[in-house]
Coordinates of C-alpha atoms in Angstrom, one line a residue:
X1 CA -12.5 -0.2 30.3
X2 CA -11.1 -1.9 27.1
X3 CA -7.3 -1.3 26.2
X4 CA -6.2 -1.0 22.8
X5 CA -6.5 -3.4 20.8
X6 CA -7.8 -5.8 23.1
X7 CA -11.1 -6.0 21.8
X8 CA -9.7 -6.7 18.4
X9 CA -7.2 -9.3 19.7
X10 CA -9.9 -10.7 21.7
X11 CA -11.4 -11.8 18.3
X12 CA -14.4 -10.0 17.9
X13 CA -13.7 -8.4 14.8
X14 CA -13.2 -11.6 12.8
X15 CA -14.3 -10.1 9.6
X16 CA -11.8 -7.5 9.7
X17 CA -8.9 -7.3 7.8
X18 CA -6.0 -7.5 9.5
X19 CA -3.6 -4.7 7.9
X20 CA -0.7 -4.8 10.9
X21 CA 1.9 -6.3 8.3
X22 CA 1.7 -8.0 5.0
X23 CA 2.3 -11.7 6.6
X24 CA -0.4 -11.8 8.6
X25 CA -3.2 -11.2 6.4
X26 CA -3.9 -14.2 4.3
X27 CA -5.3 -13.5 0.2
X28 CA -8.7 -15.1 -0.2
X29 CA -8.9 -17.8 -2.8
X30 CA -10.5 -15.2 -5.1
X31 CA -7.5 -12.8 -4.3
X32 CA -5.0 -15.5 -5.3
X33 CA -6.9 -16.5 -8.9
X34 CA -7.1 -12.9 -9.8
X35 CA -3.2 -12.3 -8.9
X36 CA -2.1 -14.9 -10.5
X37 CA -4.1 -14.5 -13.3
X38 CA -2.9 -11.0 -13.6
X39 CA -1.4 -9.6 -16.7
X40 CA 2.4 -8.9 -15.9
X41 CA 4.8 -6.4 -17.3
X42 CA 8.1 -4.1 -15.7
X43 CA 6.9 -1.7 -14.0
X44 CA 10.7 0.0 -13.7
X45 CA 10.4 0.6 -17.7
X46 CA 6.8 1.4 -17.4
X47 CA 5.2 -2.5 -19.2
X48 CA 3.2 -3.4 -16.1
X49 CA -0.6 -2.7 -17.1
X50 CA -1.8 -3.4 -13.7
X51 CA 0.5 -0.7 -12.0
X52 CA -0.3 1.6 -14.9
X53 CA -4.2 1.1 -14.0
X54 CA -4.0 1.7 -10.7
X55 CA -2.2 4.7 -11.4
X56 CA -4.0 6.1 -14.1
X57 CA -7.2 5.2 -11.3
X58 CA -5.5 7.4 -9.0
X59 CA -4.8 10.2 -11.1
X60 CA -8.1 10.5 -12.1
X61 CA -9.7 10.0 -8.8
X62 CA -7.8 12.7 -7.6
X63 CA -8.6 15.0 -11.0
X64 CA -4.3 14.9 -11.0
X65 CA -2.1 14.6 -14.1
X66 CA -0.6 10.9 -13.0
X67 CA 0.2 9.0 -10.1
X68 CA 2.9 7.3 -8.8
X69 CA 2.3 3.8 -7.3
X70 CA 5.1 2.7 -4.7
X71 CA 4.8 -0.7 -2.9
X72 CA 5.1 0.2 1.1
X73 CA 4.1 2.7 3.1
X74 CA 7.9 3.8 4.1
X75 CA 8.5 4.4 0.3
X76 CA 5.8 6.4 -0.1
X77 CA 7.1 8.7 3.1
X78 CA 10.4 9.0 1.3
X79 CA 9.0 9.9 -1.8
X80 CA 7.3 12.5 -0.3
X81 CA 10.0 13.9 1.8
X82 CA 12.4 14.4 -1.0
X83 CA 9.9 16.2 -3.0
X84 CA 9.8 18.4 -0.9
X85 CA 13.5 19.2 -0.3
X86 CA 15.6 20.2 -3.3
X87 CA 19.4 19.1 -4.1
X88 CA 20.8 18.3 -0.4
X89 CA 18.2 20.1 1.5
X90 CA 16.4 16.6 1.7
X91 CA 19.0 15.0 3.2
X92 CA 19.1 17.5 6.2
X93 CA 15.0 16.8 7.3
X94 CA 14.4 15.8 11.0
X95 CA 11.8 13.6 10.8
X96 CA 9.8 11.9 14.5

């Protein structure tokens, strides 16, 4: 039989994009143009127009009120996990 992953490391899914971490997939040259032809603004004090899109995207896919864009993975496992607790009941979840 095939392991895991062997079949992808093997190279037979070429045209796949490799999500495993952030420096291993390479930005097309059409990926590039558009980020850095991108309109910028602070996201911290709410300026950047491309964060508030995708948000506002979000939202509405989800029929929600607003979204909340935040950059990794881990961030968006914290963010979750302290909604859920209240005061210094967050701080006391077991997580793995």
């Amino acid at each position: 039989g095939i392991k895991v992953g062997e079949r992808f490391m093997s190279g037979n899914y070429k045209k796949i994009v490799d999500l495993r971490s952030d420096t291993v997939t390479k930005p097309s040259k059409e990926m590039l143009k558009c980020a850095l032809s991108a309109p910028l603004g602070d996201d911290v004090y709410g300026e950047d127009p491309s964060v508030l899109a995708l948000e506002a995207y979000a939202a509405d896919m989800f029929g929600k009120a607003g979204a909340l864009y935040v950059p990794t993975g881990t961030m968006a496992n914290l963010v979750c996990m302290l909604a859920h607790g209240s005061g210094d009941d967050a701080a006391e979840v077991v997580v793995g």
